[in-house]
Amino acid sequence: MSLEELNYQIYGCRKCRLWYGAKHAVVGEGPLNAKVMLVGQNPGADEDETGRPFVGRAGKYLTKTLAEYGIKREDVFITNIVKHTSPENRKPFPDEIAACLPYLITQISIIKPKIIVLLGASAKETPRLEEIEYIEVIHPSAAMRFTKMNEKFRKQIADLAKRL
């Protein structure tokens, strides 16, 4: 399956309740040969509006922090565990995550990243596949709010940069 075919399936997905209140499915973006894949929890309001992942405040902060450590956003593939926004940006329910996981697994099999960066607690639901290194990182929205978390987040991104 190609990424284009997969995206078409995601755009038409009705496997859980999240599509009902969403404006756009947010499939993810980045190069097909990305060495790094970033996986977040779910699209927020800005992402739902644009159909693009991590473009709101947290996304801008993530992009800026990656760049400070020499990682270009356009060199990584960015997606989320679930592909539609959730009401009031709540954490996705287990059945919503289960409905979307096959899409994420297919994205991983197409992109074949060397490293998957898990952004925040919900991203830890990402299945662990052999031959891929997984790095758990504080979500950028938490890093923006709390000084200690920001320090840890920046250290985690610095460690990621060293691995590349």
PDB file of N, CA and C in Angstrom, residues 56-109:
ATOM      1  N   GLY A  56      -0.061  24.133  15.684  1.00  0.00           N
ATOM      2  CA  GLY A  56      -0.507  25.088  16.706  1.00  0.00           C
ATOM      3  C   GLY A  56       0.667  25.542  17.561  1.00  0.00           C
ATOM      4  N   ARG A  57       0.363  26.077  18.739  1.00  0.00           N
ATOM      5  CA  ARG A  57       1.423  26.579  19.625  1.00  0.00           C
ATOM      6  C   ARG A  57       2.450  25.509  19.961  1.00  0.00           C
ATOM      7  N   ALA A  58       1.988  24.324  20.357  1.00  0.00           N
ATOM      8  CA  ALA A  58       2.915  23.244  20.712  1.00  0.00           C
ATOM      9  C   ALA A  58       3.742  22.820  19.498  1.00  0.00           C
ATOM     10  N   GLY A  59       3.115  22.789  18.348  1.00  0.00           N
ATOM     11  CA  GLY A  59       3.834  22.425  17.124  1.00  0.00           C
ATOM     12  C   GLY A  59       4.896  23.440  16.747  1.00  0.00           C
ATOM     13  N   LYS A  60       4.563  24.705  16.902  1.00  0.00           N
ATOM     14  CA  LYS A  60       5.552  25.754  16.612  1.00  0.00           C
ATOM     15  C   LYS A  60       6.732  25.650  17.581  1.00  0.00           C
ATOM     16  N   TYR A  61       6.418  25.371  18.836  1.00  0.00           N
ATOM     17  CA  TYR A  61       7.477  25.223  19.831  1.00  0.00           C
ATOM     18  C   TYR A  61       8.336  23.996  19.514  1.00  0.00           C
ATOM     19  N   LEU A  62       7.689  22.906  19.131  1.00  0.00           N
ATOM     20  CA  LEU A  62       8.413  21.698  18.745  1.00  0.00           C
ATOM     21  C   LEU A  62       9.331  21.985  17.561  1.00  0.00           C
ATOM     22  N   THR A  63       8.811  22.613  16.530  1.00  0.00           N
ATOM     23  CA  THR A  63       9.594  22.924  15.328  1.00  0.00           C
ATOM     24  C   THR A  63      10.790  23.802  15.676  1.00  0.00           C
ATOM     25  N   LYS A  64      10.565  24.814  16.515  1.00  0.00           N
ATOM     26  CA  LYS A  64      11.635  25.731  16.930  1.00  0.00           C
ATOM     27  C   LYS A  64      12.711  24.982  17.723  1.00  0.00           C
ATOM     28  N   THR A  65      12.283  24.132  18.657  1.00  0.00           N
ATOM     29  CA  THR A  65      13.238  23.397  19.490  1.00  0.00           C
ATOM     30  C   THR A  65      14.025  22.402  18.649  1.00  0.00           C
ATOM     31  N   LEU A  66      13.366  21.690  17.763  1.00  0.00           N
ATOM     32  CA  LEU A  66      14.083  20.766  16.868  1.00  0.00           C
ATOM     33  C   LEU A  66      15.156  21.526  16.086  1.00  0.00           C
ATOM     34  N   ALA A  67      14.777  22.674  15.527  1.00  0.00           N
ATOM     35  CA  ALA A  67      15.710  23.475  14.720  1.00  0.00           C
ATOM     36  C   ALA A  67      16.910  23.940  15.549  1.00  0.00           C
ATOM     37  N   GLU A  68      16.685  24.271  16.810  1.00  0.00           N
ATOM     38  CA  GLU A  68      17.797  24.704  17.670  1.00  0.00           C
ATOM     39  C   GLU A  68      18.849  23.612  17.820  1.00  0.00           C
ATOM     40  N   TYR A  69      18.426  22.360  17.643  1.00  0.00           N
ATOM     41  CA  TYR A  69      19.353  21.235  17.762  1.00  0.00           C
ATOM     42  C   TYR A  69      19.694  20.628  16.395  1.00  0.00           C
ATOM     43  N   GLY A  70      19.435  21.401  15.337  1.00  0.00           N
ATOM     44  CA  GLY A  70      19.843  20.993  13.998  1.00  0.00           C
ATOM     45  C   GLY A  70      18.934  19.988  13.314  1.00  0.00           C
ATOM     46  N   ILE A  71      17.722  19.832  13.816  1.00  0.00           N
ATOM     47  CA  ILE A  71      16.770  18.899  13.201  1.00  0.00           C
ATOM     48  C   ILE A  71      15.704  19.723  12.475  1.00  0.00           C
ATOM     49  N   LYS A  72      15.600  19.535  11.170  1.00  0.00           N
ATOM     50  CA  LYS A  72      14.618  20.273  10.374  1.00  0.00           C
ATOM     51  C   LYS A  72      13.290  19.524  10.354  1.00  0.00           C
ATOM     52  N   ARG A  73      12.221  20.262  10.562  1.00  0.00           N
ATOM     53  CA  ARG A  73      10.878  19.667  10.536  1.00  0.00           C
ATOM     54  C   ARG A  73      10.634  18.927   9.228  1.00  0.00           C
ATOM     55  N   GLU A  74      11.102  19.493   8.132  1.00  0.00           N
ATOM     56  CA  GLU A  74      10.846  18.870   6.835  1.00  0.00           C
ATOM     57  C   GLU A  74      11.631  17.568   6.617  1.00  0.00           C
ATOM     58  N   ASP A  75      12.524  17.230   7.547  1.00  0.00           N
ATOM     59  CA  ASP A  75      13.290  15.984   7.453  1.00  0.00           C
ATOM     60  C   ASP A  75      12.685  14.849   8.283  1.00  0.00           C
ATOM     61  N   VAL A  76      11.659  15.146   9.079  1.00  0.00           N
ATOM     62  CA  VAL A  76      11.037  14.129   9.935  1.00  0.00           C
ATOM     63  C   VAL A  76       9.592  13.916   9.491  1.00  0.00           C
ATOM     64  N   PHE A  77       9.058  12.757   9.800  1.00  0.00           N
ATOM     65  CA  PHE A  77       7.643  12.485   9.529  1.00  0.00           C
ATOM     66  C   PHE A  77       6.898  12.696  10.839  1.00  0.00           C
ATOM     67  N   ILE A  78       5.855  13.515  10.815  1.00  0.00           N
ATOM     68  CA  ILE A  78       5.106  13.854  12.019  1.00  0.00           C
ATOM     69  C   ILE A  78       3.663  13.377  11.866  1.00  0.00           C
ATOM     70  N   THR A  79       3.187  12.644  12.871  1.00  0.00           N
ATOM     71  CA  THR A  79       1.818  12.149  12.860  1.00  0.00           C
ATOM     72  C   THR A  79       1.315  12.030  14.298  1.00  0.00           C
ATOM     73  N   ASN A  80       0.142  11.473  14.456  1.00  0.00           N
ATOM     74  CA  ASN A  80      -0.461  11.271  15.772  1.00  0.00           C
ATOM     75  C   ASN A  80      -1.015   9.857  15.879  1.00  0.00           C
ATOM     76  N   ILE A  81      -1.221   9.427  17.117  1.00  0.00           N
ATOM     77  CA  ILE A  81      -1.850   8.125  17.359  1.00  0.00           C
ATOM     78  C   ILE A  81      -3.238   8.090  16.729  1.00  0.00           C
ATOM     79  N   VAL A  82      -4.075   9.084  17.010  1.00  0.00           N
ATOM     80  CA  VAL A  82      -5.385   9.166  16.373  1.00  0.00           C
ATOM     81  C   VAL A  82      -5.350  10.273  15.330  1.00  0.00           C
ATOM     82  N   LYS A  83      -6.175  10.151  14.325  1.00  0.00           N
ATOM     83  CA  LYS A  83      -6.086  11.022  13.149  1.00  0.00           C
ATOM     84  C   LYS A  83      -7.154  12.114  13.090  1.00  0.00           C
ATOM     85  N   HIS A  84      -8.047  12.137  14.065  1.00  0.00           N
ATOM     86  CA  HIS A  84      -9.051  13.208  14.164  1.00  0.00           C
ATOM     87  C   HIS A  84      -8.943  13.848  15.542  1.00  0.00           C
ATOM     88  N   THR A  85      -9.307  15.108  15.622  1.00  0.00           N
ATOM     89  CA  THR A  85      -9.293  15.804  16.900  1.00  0.00           C
ATOM     90  C   THR A  85     -10.328  15.196  17.841  1.00  0.00           C
ATOM     91  N   SER A  86     -10.066  15.303  19.123  1.00  0.00           N
ATOM     92  CA  SER A  86     -11.031  14.799  20.106  1.00  0.00           C
ATOM     93  C   SER A  86     -11.723  15.992  20.767  1.00  0.00           C
ATOM     94  N   PRO A  87     -12.954  15.799  21.230  1.00  0.00           N
ATOM     95  CA  PRO A  87     -13.682  16.904  21.855  1.00  0.00           C
ATOM     96  C   PRO A  87     -12.873  17.542  22.992  1.00  0.00           C
ATOM     97  N   GLU A  88     -12.788  18.855  22.931  1.00  0.00           N
ATOM     98  CA  GLU A  88     -12.067  19.637  23.945  1.00  0.00           C
ATOM     99  C   GLU A  88     -10.633  19.144  24.136  1.00  0.00           C
ATOM    100  N   ASN A  89     -10.071  18.564  23.084  1.00  0.00           N
ATOM    101  CA  ASN A  89      -8.681  18.081  23.076  1.00  0.00           C
ATOM    102  C   ASN A  89      -8.407  17.068  24.193  1.00  0.00           C
ATOM    103  N   ARG A  90      -9.436  16.308  24.558  1.00  0.00           N
ATOM    104  CA  ARG A  90      -9.271  15.307  25.609  1.00  0.00           C
ATOM    105  C   ARG A  90      -8.374  14.175  25.109  1.00  0.00           C
ATOM    106  N   LYS A  91      -7.861  13.409  26.058  1.00  0.00           N
ATOM    107  CA  LYS A  91      -7.069  12.233  25.728  1.00  0.00           C
ATOM    108  C   LYS A  91      -7.977  11.244  24.987  1.00  0.00           C
ATOM    109  N   PRO A  92      -7.494  10.653  23.900  1.00  0.00           N
ATOM    110  CA  PRO A  92      -8.327   9.676  23.188  1.00  0.00           C
ATOM    111  C   PRO A  92      -8.655   8.479  24.075  1.00  0.00           C
ATOM    112  N   PHE A  93      -9.869   7.961  23.903  1.00  0.00           N
ATOM    113  CA  PHE A  93     -10.295   6.772  24.628  1.00  0.00           C
ATOM    114  C   PHE A  93      -9.633   5.538  24.013  1.00  0.00           C
ATOM    115  N   PRO A  94      -9.510   4.460  24.797  1.00  0.00           N
ATOM    116  CA  PRO A  94      -8.854   3.249  24.284  1.00  0.00           C
ATOM    117  C   PRO A  94      -9.440   2.718  22.974  1.00  0.00           C
ATOM    118  N   ASP A  95     -10.762   2.769  22.812  1.00  0.00           N
ATOM    119  CA  ASP A  95     -11.355   2.263  21.566  1.00  0.00           C
ATOM    120  C   ASP A  95     -11.009   3.162  20.376  1.00  0.00           C
ATOM    121  N   GLU A  96     -10.833   4.460  20.614  1.00  0.00           N
ATOM    122  CA  GLU A  96     -10.439   5.382  19.543  1.00  0.00           C
ATOM    123  C   GLU A  96      -9.000   5.110  19.117  1.00  0.00           C
ATOM    124  N   ILE A  97      -8.138   4.881  20.105  1.00  0.00           N
ATOM    125  CA  ILE A  97      -6.745   4.540  19.806  1.00  0.00           C
ATOM    126  C   ILE A  97      -6.696   3.223  19.032  1.00  0.00           C
ATOM    127  N   ALA A  98      -7.451   2.229  19.497  1.00  0.00           N
ATOM    128  CA  ALA A  98      -7.464   0.919  18.833  1.00  0.00           C
ATOM    129  C   ALA A  98      -7.928   1.037  17.382  1.00  0.00           C
ATOM    130  N   ALA A  99      -8.888   1.914  17.124  1.00  0.00           N
ATOM    131  CA  ALA A  99      -9.390   2.095  15.758  1.00  0.00           C
ATOM    132  C   ALA A  99      -8.327   2.684  14.832  1.00  0.00           C
ATOM    133  N   CYS A 100      -7.473   3.544  15.369  1.00  0.00           N
ATOM    134  CA  CYS A 100      -6.459   4.221  14.551  1.00  0.00           C
ATOM    135  C   CYS A 100      -5.114   3.498  14.482  1.00  0.00           C
ATOM    136  N   LEU A 101      -4.831   2.624  15.427  1.00  0.00           N
ATOM    137  CA  LEU A 101      -3.506   1.979  15.443  1.00  0.00           C
ATOM    138  C   LEU A 101      -3.129   1.291  14.134  1.00  0.00           C
ATOM    139  N   PRO A 102      -4.050   0.616  13.443  1.00  0.00           N
ATOM    140  CA  PRO A 102      -3.647   0.018  12.162  1.00  0.00           C
ATOM    141  C   PRO A 102      -3.115   1.052  11.163  1.00  0.00           C
ATOM    142  N   TYR A 103      -3.667   2.257  11.184  1.00  0.00           N
ATOM    143  CA  TYR A 103      -3.161   3.313  10.295  1.00  0.00           C
ATOM    144  C   TYR A 103      -1.730   3.680  10.666  1.00  0.00           C
ATOM    145  N   LEU A 104      -1.483   3.836  11.965  1.00  0.00           N
ATOM    146  CA  LEU A 104      -0.138   4.190  12.420  1.00  0.00           C
ATOM    147  C   LEU A 104       0.856   3.080  12.087  1.00  0.00           C
ATOM    148  N   ILE A 105       0.456   1.843  12.315  1.00  0.00           N
ATOM    149  CA  ILE A 105       1.346   0.715  12.005  1.00  0.00           C
ATOM    150  C   ILE A 105       1.679   0.697  10.508  1.00  0.00           C
ATOM    151  N   THR A 106       0.698   0.980   9.675  1.00  0.00           N
ATOM    152  CA  THR A 106       0.943   1.025   8.235  1.00  0.00           C
ATOM    153  C   THR A 106       1.856   2.199   7.883  1.00  0.00           C
ATOM    154  N   GLN A 107       1.651   3.348   8.510  1.00  0.00           N
ATOM    155  CA  GLN A 107       2.554   4.488   8.274  1.00  0.00           C
ATOM    156  C   GLN A 107       3.992   4.101   8.618  1.00  0.00           C
ATOM    157  N   ILE A 108       4.164   3.436   9.748  1.00  0.00           N
ATOM    158  CA  ILE A 108       5.509   3.020  10.166  1.00  0.00           C
ATOM    159  C   ILE A 108       6.100   2.055   9.142  1.00  0.00           C
ATOM    160  N   SER A 109       5.297   1.119   8.647  1.00  0.00           N
ATOM    161  CA  SER A 109       5.824   0.137   7.683  1.00  0.00           C
ATOM    162  C   SER A 109       6.170   0.789   6.344  1.00  0.00           C
TER     163      SER A 109
END
